[in-house]
XYZ file of C-alpha atoms in Angstrom:
633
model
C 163.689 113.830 -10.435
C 161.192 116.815 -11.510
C 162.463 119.930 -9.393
C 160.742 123.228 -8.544
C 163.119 126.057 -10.447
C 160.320 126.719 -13.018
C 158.288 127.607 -10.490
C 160.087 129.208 -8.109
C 162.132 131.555 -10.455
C 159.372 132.426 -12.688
C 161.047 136.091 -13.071
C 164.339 135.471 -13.484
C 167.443 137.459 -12.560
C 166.110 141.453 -13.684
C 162.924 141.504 -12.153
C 162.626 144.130 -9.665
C 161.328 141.760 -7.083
C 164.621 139.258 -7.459
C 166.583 138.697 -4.272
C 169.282 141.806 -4.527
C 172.835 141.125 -4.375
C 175.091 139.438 -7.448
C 173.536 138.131 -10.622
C 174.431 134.622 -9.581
C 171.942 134.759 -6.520
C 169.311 133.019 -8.750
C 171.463 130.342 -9.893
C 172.575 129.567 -6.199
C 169.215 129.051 -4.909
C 168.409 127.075 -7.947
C 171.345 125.190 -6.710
C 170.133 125.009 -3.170
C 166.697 123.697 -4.588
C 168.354 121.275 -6.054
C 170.609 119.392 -3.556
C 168.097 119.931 -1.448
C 165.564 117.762 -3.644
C 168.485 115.161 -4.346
C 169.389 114.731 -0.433
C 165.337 113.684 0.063
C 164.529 112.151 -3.075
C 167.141 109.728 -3.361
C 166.967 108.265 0.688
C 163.596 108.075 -0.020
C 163.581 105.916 -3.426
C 166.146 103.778 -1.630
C 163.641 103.355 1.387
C 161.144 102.267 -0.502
C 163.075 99.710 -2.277
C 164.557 98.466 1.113
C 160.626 97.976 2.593
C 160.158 96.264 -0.458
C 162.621 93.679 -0.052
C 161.915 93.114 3.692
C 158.780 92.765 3.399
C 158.602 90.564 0.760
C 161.611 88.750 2.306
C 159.440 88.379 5.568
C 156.914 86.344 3.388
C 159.137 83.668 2.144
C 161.224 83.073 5.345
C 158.066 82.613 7.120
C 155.801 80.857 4.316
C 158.226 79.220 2.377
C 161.440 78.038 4.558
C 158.921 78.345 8.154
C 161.893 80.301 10.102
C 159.776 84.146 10.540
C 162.362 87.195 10.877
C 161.241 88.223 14.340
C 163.108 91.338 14.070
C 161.508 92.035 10.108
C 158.518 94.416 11.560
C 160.556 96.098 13.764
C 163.206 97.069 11.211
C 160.275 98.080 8.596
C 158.705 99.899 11.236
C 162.150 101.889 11.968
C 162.382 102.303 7.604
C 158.812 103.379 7.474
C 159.227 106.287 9.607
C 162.324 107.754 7.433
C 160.009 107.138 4.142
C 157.566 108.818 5.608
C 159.393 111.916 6.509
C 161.823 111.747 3.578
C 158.617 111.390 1.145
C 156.930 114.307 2.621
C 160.011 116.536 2.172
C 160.233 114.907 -0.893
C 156.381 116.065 -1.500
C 157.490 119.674 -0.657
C 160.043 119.996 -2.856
C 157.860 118.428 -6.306
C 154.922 120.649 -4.791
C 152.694 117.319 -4.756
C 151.580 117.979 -1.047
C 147.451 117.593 -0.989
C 145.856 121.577 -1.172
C 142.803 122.706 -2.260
C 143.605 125.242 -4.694
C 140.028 126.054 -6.416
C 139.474 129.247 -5.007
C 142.812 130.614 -5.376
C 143.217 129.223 -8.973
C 140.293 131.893 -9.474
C 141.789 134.934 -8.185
C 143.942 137.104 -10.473
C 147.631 136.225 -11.093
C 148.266 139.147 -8.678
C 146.238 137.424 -5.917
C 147.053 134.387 -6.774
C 150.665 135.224 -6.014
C 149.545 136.225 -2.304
C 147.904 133.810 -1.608
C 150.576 131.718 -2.639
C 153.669 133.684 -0.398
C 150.522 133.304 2.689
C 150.617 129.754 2.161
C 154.315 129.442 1.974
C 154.844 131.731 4.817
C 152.070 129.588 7.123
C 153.996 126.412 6.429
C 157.341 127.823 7.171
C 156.013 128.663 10.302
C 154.461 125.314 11.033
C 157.792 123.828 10.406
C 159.524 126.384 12.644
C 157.185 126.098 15.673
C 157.212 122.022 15.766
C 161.333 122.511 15.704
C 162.076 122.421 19.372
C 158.935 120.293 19.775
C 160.554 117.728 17.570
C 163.883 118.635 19.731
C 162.710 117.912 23.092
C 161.068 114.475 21.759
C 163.771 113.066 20.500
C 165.814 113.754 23.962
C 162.385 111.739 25.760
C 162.899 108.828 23.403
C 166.793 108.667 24.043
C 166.701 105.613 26.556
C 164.164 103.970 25.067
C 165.951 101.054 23.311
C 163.517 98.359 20.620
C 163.051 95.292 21.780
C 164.124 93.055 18.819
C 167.023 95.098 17.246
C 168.037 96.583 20.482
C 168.981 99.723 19.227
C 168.116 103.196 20.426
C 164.504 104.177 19.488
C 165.782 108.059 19.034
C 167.800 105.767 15.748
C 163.758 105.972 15.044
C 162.890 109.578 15.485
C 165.487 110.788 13.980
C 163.676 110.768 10.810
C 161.438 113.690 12.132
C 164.221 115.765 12.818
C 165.708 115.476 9.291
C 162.459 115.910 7.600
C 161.262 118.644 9.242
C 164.863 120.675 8.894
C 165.390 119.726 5.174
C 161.519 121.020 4.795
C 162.510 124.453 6.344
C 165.576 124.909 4.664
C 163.278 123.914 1.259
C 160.826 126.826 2.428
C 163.366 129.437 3.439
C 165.320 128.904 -0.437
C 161.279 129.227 -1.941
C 160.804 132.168 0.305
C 163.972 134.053 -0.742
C 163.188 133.049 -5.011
C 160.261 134.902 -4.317
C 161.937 138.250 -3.782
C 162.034 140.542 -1.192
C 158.706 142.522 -1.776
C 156.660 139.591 -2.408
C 158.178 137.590 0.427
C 157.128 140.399 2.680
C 153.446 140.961 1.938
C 153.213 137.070 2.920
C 155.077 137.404 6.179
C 152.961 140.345 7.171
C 149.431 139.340 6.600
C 151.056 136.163 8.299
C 152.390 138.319 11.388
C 149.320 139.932 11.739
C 147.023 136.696 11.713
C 149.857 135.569 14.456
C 149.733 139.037 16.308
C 146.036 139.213 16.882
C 146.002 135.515 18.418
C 148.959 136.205 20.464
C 147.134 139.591 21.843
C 143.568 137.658 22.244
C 145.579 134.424 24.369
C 144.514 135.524 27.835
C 140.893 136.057 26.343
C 141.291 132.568 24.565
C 141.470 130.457 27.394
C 138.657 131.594 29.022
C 136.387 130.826 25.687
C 136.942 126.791 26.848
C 136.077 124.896 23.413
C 134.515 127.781 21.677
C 138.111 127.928 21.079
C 137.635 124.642 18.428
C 135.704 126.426 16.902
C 138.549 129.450 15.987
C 141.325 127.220 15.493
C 140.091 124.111 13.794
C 137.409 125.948 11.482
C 138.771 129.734 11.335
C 142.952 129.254 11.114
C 142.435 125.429 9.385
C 139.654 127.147 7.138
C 142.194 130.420 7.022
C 144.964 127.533 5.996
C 143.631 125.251 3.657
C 141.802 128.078 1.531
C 145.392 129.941 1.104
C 146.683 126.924 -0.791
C 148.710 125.500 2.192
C 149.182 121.579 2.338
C 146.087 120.444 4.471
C 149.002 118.139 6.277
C 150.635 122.092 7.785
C 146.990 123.349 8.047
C 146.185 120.580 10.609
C 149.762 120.862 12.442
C 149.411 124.970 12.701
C 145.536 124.092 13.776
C 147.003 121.972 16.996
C 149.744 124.250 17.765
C 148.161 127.319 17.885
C 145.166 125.382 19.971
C 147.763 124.061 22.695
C 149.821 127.192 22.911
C 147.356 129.780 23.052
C 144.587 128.088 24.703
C 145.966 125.444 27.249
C 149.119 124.526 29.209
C 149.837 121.233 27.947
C 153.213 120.388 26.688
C 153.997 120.892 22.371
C 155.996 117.892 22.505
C 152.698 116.212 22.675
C 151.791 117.049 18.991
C 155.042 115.061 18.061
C 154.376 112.305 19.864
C 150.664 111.970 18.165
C 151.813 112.558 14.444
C 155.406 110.145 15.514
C 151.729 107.425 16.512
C 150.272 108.339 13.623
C 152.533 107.609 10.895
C 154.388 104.421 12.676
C 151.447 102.470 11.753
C 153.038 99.488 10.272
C 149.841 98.274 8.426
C 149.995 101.907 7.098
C 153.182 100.739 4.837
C 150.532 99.061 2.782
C 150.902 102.965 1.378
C 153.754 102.912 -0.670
C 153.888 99.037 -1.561
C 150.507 99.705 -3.654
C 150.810 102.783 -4.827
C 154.385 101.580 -6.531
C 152.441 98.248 -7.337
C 149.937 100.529 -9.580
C 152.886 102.441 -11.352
C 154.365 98.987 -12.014
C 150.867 97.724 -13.672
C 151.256 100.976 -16.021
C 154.515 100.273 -16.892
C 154.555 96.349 -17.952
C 151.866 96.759 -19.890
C 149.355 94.828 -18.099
C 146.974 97.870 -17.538
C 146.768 97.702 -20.918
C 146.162 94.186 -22.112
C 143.349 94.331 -19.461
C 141.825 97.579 -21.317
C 142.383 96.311 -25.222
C 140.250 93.022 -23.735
C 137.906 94.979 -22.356
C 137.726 96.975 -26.102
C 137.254 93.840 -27.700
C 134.180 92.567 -26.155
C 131.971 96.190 -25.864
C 134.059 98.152 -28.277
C 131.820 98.307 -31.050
C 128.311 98.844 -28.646
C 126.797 102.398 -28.503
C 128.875 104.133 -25.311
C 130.969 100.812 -25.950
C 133.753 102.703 -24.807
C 132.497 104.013 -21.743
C 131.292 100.595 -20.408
C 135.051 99.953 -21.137
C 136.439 102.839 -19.413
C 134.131 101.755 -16.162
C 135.336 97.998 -15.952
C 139.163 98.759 -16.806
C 139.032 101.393 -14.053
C 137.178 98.980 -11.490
C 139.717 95.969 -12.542
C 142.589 98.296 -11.990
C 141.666 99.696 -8.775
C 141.615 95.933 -7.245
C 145.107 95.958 -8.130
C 147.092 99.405 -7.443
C 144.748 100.879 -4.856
C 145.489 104.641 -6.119
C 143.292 106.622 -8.077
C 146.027 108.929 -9.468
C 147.696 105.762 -10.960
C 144.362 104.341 -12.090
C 143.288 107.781 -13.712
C 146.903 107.701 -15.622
C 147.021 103.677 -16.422
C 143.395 103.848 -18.164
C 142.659 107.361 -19.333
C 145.869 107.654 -21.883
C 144.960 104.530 -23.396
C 141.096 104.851 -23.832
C 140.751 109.099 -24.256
C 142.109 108.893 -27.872
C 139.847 105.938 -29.608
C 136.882 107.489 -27.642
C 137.572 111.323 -28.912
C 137.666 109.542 -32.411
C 134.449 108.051 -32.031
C 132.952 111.678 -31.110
C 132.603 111.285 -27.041
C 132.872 115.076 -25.856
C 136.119 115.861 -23.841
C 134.306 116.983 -21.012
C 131.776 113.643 -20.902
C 135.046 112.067 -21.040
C 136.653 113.756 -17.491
C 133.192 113.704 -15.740
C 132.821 110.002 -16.349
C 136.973 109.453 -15.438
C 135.689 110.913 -12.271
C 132.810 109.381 -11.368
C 134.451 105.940 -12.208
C 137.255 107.689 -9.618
C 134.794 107.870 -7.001
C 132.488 104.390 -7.591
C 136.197 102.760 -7.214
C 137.022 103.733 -4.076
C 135.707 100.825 -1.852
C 137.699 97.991 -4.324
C 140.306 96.190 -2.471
C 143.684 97.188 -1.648
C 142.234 101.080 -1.780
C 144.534 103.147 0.416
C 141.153 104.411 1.818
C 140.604 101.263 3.216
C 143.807 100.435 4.287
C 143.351 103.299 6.415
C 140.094 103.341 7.961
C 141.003 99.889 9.241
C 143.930 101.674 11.084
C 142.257 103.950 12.467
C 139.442 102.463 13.350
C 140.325 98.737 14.653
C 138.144 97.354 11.541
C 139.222 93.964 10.270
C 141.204 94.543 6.712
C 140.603 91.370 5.003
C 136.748 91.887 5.769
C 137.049 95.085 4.327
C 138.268 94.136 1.591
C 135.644 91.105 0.635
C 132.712 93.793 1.847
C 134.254 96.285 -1.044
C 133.718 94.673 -3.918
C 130.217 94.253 -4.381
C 129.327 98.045 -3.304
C 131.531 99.201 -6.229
C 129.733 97.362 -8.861
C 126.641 98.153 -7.664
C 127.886 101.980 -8.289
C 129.519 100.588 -11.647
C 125.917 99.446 -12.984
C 124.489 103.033 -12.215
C 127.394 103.876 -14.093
C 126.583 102.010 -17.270
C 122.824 102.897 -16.591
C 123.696 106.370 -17.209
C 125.906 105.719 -19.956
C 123.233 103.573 -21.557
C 120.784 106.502 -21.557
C 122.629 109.132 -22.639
C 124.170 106.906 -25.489
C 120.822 105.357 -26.640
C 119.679 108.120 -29.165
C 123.677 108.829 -30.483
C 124.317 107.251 -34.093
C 125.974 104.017 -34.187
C 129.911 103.426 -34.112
C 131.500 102.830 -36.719
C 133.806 100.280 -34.893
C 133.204 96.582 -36.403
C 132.567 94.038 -33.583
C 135.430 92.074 -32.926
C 135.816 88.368 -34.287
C 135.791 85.840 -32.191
C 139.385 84.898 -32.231
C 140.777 88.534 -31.513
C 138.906 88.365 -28.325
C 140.439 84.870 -27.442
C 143.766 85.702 -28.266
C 143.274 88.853 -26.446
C 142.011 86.987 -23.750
C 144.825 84.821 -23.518
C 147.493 87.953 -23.546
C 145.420 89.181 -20.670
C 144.581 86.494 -18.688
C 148.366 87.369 -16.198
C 147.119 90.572 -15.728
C 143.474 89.361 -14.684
C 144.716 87.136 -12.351
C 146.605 89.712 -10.491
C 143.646 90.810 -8.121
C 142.782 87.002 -7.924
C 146.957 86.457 -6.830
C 146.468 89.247 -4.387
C 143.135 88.337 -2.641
C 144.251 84.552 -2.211
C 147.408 85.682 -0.642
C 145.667 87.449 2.113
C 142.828 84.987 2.077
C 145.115 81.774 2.917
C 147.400 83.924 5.136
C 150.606 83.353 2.974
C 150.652 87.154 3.289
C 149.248 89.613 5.541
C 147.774 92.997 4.273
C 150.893 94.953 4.678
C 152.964 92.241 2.976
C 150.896 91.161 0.179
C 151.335 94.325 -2.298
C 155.203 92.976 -2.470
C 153.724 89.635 -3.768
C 151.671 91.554 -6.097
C 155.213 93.339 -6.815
C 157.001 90.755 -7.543
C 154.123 88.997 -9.888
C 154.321 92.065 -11.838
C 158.003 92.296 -11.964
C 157.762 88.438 -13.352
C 154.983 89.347 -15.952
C 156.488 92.526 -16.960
C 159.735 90.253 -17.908
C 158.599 87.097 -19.290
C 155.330 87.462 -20.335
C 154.469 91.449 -22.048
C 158.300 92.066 -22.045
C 157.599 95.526 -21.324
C 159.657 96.305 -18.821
C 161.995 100.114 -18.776
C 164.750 99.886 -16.130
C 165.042 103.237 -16.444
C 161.343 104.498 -14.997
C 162.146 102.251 -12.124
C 164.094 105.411 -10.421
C 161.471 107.962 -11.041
C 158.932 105.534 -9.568
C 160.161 104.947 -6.318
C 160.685 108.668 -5.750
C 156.954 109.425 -7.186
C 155.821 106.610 -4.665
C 157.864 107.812 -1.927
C 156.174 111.117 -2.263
C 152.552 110.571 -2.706
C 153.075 108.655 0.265
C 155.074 111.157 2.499
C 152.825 113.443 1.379
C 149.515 111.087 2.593
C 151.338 110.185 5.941
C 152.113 113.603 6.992
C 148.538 114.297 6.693
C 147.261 110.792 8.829
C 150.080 112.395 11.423
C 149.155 116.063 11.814
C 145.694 114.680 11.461
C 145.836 111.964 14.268
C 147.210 115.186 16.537
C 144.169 117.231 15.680
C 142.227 114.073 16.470
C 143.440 113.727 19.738
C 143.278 117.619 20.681
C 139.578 117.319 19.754
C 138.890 114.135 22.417
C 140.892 115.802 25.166
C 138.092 118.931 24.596
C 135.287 117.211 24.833
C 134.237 117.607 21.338
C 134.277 113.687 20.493
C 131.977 112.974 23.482
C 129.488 115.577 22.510
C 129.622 115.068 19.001
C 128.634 110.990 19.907
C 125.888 112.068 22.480
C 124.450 114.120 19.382
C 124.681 111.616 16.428
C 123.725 108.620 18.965
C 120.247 110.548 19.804
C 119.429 111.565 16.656
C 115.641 110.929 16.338
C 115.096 107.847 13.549
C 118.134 106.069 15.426
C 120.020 104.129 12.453
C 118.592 105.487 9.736
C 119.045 109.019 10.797
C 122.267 108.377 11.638
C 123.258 106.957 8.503
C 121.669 109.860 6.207
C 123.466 112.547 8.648
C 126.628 110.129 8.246
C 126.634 110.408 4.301
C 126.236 114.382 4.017
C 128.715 115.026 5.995
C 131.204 112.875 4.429
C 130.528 113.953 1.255
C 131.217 117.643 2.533
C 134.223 116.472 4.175
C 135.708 114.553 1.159
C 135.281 117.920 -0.985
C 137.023 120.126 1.793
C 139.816 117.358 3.462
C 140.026 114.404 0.588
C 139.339 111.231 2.353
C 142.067 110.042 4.585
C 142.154 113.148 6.483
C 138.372 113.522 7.021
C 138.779 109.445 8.208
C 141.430 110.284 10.863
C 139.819 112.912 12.351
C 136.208 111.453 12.745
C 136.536 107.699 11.953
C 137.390 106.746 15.508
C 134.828 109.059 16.808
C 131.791 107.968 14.753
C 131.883 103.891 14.463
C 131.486 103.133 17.867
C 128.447 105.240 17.443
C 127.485 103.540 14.185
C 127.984 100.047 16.325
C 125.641 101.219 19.183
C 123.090 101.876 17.052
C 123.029 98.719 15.112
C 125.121 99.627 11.603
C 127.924 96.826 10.963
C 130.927 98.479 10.486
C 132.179 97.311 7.635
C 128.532 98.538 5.782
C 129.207 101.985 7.585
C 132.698 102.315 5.935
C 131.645 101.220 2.587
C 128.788 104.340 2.765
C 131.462 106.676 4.437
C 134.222 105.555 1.723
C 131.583 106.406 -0.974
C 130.186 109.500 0.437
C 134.173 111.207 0.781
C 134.476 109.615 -2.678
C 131.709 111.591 -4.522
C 132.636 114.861 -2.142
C 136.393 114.258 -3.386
C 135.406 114.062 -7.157
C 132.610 116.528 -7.027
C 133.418 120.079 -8.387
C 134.005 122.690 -7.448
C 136.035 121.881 -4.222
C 136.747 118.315 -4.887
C 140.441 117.935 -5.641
C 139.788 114.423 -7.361
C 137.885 115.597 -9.869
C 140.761 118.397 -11.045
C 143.141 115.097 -10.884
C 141.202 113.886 -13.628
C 141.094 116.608 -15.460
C 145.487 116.945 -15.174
C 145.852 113.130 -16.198
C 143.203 113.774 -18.960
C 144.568 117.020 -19.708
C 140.908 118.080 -20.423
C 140.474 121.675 -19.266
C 137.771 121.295 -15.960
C 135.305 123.931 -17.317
C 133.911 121.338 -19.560
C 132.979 118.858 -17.500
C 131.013 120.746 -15.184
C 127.566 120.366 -16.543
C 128.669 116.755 -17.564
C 129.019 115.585 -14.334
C 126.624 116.378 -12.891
C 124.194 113.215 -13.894
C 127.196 110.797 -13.140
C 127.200 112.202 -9.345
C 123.691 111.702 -8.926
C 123.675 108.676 -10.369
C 126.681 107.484 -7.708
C 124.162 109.223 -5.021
C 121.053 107.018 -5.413
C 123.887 104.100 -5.060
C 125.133 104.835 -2.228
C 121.297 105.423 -0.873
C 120.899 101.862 -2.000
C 123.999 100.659 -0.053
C 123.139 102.169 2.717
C 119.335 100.509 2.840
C 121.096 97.033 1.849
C 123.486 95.785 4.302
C 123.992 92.742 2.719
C 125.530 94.209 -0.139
C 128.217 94.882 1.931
C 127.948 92.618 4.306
C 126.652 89.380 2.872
C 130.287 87.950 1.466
C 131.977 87.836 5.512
C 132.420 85.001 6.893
C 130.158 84.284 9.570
């Protein structure tokens, strides 16, 4: 488990700024940090081990010995809840929530360290206002008792409580490492943000939903520039927007984040994103990649063509960029720096290849906008594949032009019986996506439940086929799964309450009446539709920007004759290029970490690649059948 101390005591026990009292106050905190990461971390790992095994458990009784555990969803959905809440706490305390950090990266390390106390300040104060919230929720679900298990739902909501006191406490032991001066710049220019709304309430209800425009542009805008997790951002957003501007109830908020995260298709999450750490760690990433190397390996840009299948393979098995990034880049990024590709060619294309992937099946973007949306899964996942390697081909398009005038490689083409045998070696890992898509296809499996078949395939291969498997990375996996994922499902939660604040305005209803009248009708719609996305996937990353205006904008898209599972291919794509665009997009300064390629130099690199992903997603959006023509009628 990778704790915080670094971080939070970067100045150690003398510095002027230190919290006063005895030399040991440092070490205590440091001690506080750290039971407080080992009383999150470890619940969580064993959470997601637990869904794991009930899920997958839930497959054979009902496939294989025909006698379903009727209570199996309810119990997951009861687990899923605590993994959510212990993974975002979890999140917290590795600092892996989702923030957009480019602008205050480029302030001063003065600055930088305000901004840094506002943003830990702001979320401390999220997490103290939803307290009593949280409170009184938990007393309305008290007689509620679950059907199935018969057991008392507040059993259920207990997991908010827990995760949102373990975050304070977390927050309050940062605050105080910060020491005393610091801590207070960040709670005044928090204070006085706070006093000026307080003072301009009366005012504030009168402005009726000019009043969206202060709090969800101005304090999330405020919010998410700071450096705070966008998951707070939203949750402040809502709160302040209730309290200061209407009379309904804060419990509300609760109750929409509590609807938010219980999605049990949602636990799809965690099963792939450990399913992708598990491909990494057997080895059959790998074999798929040296393949791959064999065939195009000694081609001008050989590499490159590599780097573009291996990451579109890979994505149709873990659905996570951040594990496809880390299973392909380690592997490739040396050989290719040998053969004289630039280091920042190198991140721009990781990226790109980031964003074309992000329609192929199980992509936790997908996952998602079917949730939110009521779109069918399984159809989105046949109606993904084809719109990524139609993005892949203006890929290698690219590639082929800028590599047409280099000299040629000195790599020797393989013979023809390393590419068999390497063929054979890599044929298990191949056939993963193929395992995965027949399990969902012939219903032995439903979305949710197929990443544990995928799991266990893995497990098998890892053992007895690449015998490549470390016991000891298992730990460390579960708790980096548990918190990408708490830190993903906090954000579909505060996001989902933001959601709903902005229908009970009045702002979804006049935001449809505008993008259904749109003069051009479709077409219109559909260019306005991919603009937008792509400036909402550089600001809000993907599933937040879904949540928010997913629900709001396919019925629209339906009305005016798009099918829906074209329109969330083009949306998917759009937040894809937005998220792995610089300067804002986060994606793209993922790549840069896993490639540890410094993101200055692949500025002007990238540039081509994103245009290149633009015309295909104009030729997605002009096709439907592209998207459309694999769904059964």
């Amino acid at each position: 488990m990778r704790t915080q101390i670094a971080e939070d005591f970067p100045q150690g026990a003398h510095d002027g700024n230190a919290v006063p009292g005895a030399s040991s106050s440092p070490s205590r905190l440091a001690l506080a940090d750290r039971v407080l990461g080992l009383i999150v971390s470890v619940p969580a790992a064993m959470l997601v081990l637990a869904e794991i095994v009930l899920l997958f458990s839930g497959v054979m009784a009902r496939y294989v010995f025909h006698r379903p555990l009727v209570w199996g969803d309810e119990l997951a959905g009861i687990l899923f809840l605590w993994l959510a809440m212990t993974g975002a706490a979890t999140a917290l305390h590795r600092g892996t929530h989702m923030r957009m950090t480019a602008i205050v990266n480029r302030a001063g390390k003065e600055w930088r360290a305000i901004w840094d106390t506002v943003s830990l300040v702001a979320s401390l104060l999220f997490l103290g206002l939803i307290a009593a919230p949280v409170y009184a929720y938990i007393n309305q679900q008290w007689g509620i008792v679950t059907p199935a298990l018969e057991i008392n739902d507040a059993l259920r909501v207990a997991a908010i409580v827990y995760g949102v006191a373990v975050m304070l406490l977390m927050s309050v032991v940062k605050l105080l490492a910060l020491g005393w001066r610091q801590a207070i710049i960040g709670i005044v220019v928090v204070a006085a943000v706070v006093a000026g709304l307080h003072t301009a309430g009366p005012a504030l209800k009168s402005l009726g939903n000019l009043n969206l425009l202060i709090f969800f542009v101005g304090v999330v805008g405020f919010t998410v520039l700071s450096g705070m997790p966008i998951a707070f951002s939203f949750g402040l957003a809502v709160f302040s927007y209730l309290s200061l501007s209407t009379s309904m109830p804060l419990e509300i908020v609760v109750s929409r984040m509590d609807e938010g995260m219980s999605q049990l298709m949602l636990l799809a999450v965690p099963m792939f994103i450990f399913l992708g750490l598990l491909i990494e760690m057997t080895g059959m990433a790998r074999a798929m990649i040296n393949f791959l190397a064999s065939l195009l390996g000694h081609v001008r840009g050989g590499l490159s063509y590599v780097l573009v299948g291996a990451m579109y393979l890979i994505s149709g098995i873990s659905g996570s960029k951040a594990a496809d990034m880390a299973a392909v880049a380690p592997i490739l990024f040396p050989e290719m720096k040998k053969r004289g590709e630039k280091p920042g060619e190198l991140v721009a294309l990781l990226s790109a290849t980031g964003a074309q992937t992000e329609t192929v099946p199980p992509s936790i973007v997908l996952i998602t906008i079917g949730s939110v949306t009521g779109v069918s899964i399984s159809a989105l996942f046949t109606g993904g594949l084809l719109p990524g390697l139609v993005l892949a081909l203006a890929l290698c398009v690219l590639v082929w032009w800028r590599a047409r005038g280099t000299d040629p490689v000195s790599a020797k083409r393989a013979p023809g019986s390393e590419i068999a045998k390497l063929l054979v070696i890599s044929i298990p890992a191949l056939a993963l996506p193929v395992v995965i898509r027949f399990a969902v296809v012939e219903g032995v499996a439903t979305a949710t439940e197929v990443s544990t078949v995928g799991i266990v395939y893995s497990l098998i291969a890892g053992l007895l086929i690449y015998r490549k498997f470390d016991w000891k990375r298992i730990s460390p996996m579960l708790v980096e799964t548990a918190a990408l994922s708490g830190a993903i499902l906090i954000i579909i939660g505060t996001a989902t309450s933001m959601a709903w604040a902005l229908t009970q305005s009045g702002f979804s209803h006049s935001l449809a009446s505008f993008m259904e009248h749109l003069p051009g009708g479709a077409v219109s719609f559909m260019a306005v539709s991919v603009m937008m996305f792509v400036l909402l996937g550089s600001v809000l990353e993907g599933i937040p920007a879904i949540v928010l205006f997913g629900p709001l904008l396919f019925p629209i898209a339906r009305d005016v004759g798009i099918h829906e599972v074209q329109y969330a291919m083009v949306v998917i794509l759009s937040m894809g290029m937005g998220l792995f665009s610089p300067p804002f997009g986060v994606g793209y300064y993922g790549a840069c970490a896993v490639s540890k390629i410094h993101p200055d130099e692949g500025i002007r690199p990238i540039i081509g690649y994103m245009i290149a992903l633009f015309f295909g997603i104009i030729v997605i959006a002009a096709v439907p059948w592209i998207s459309i023509g694999f769904l059964k009628s």
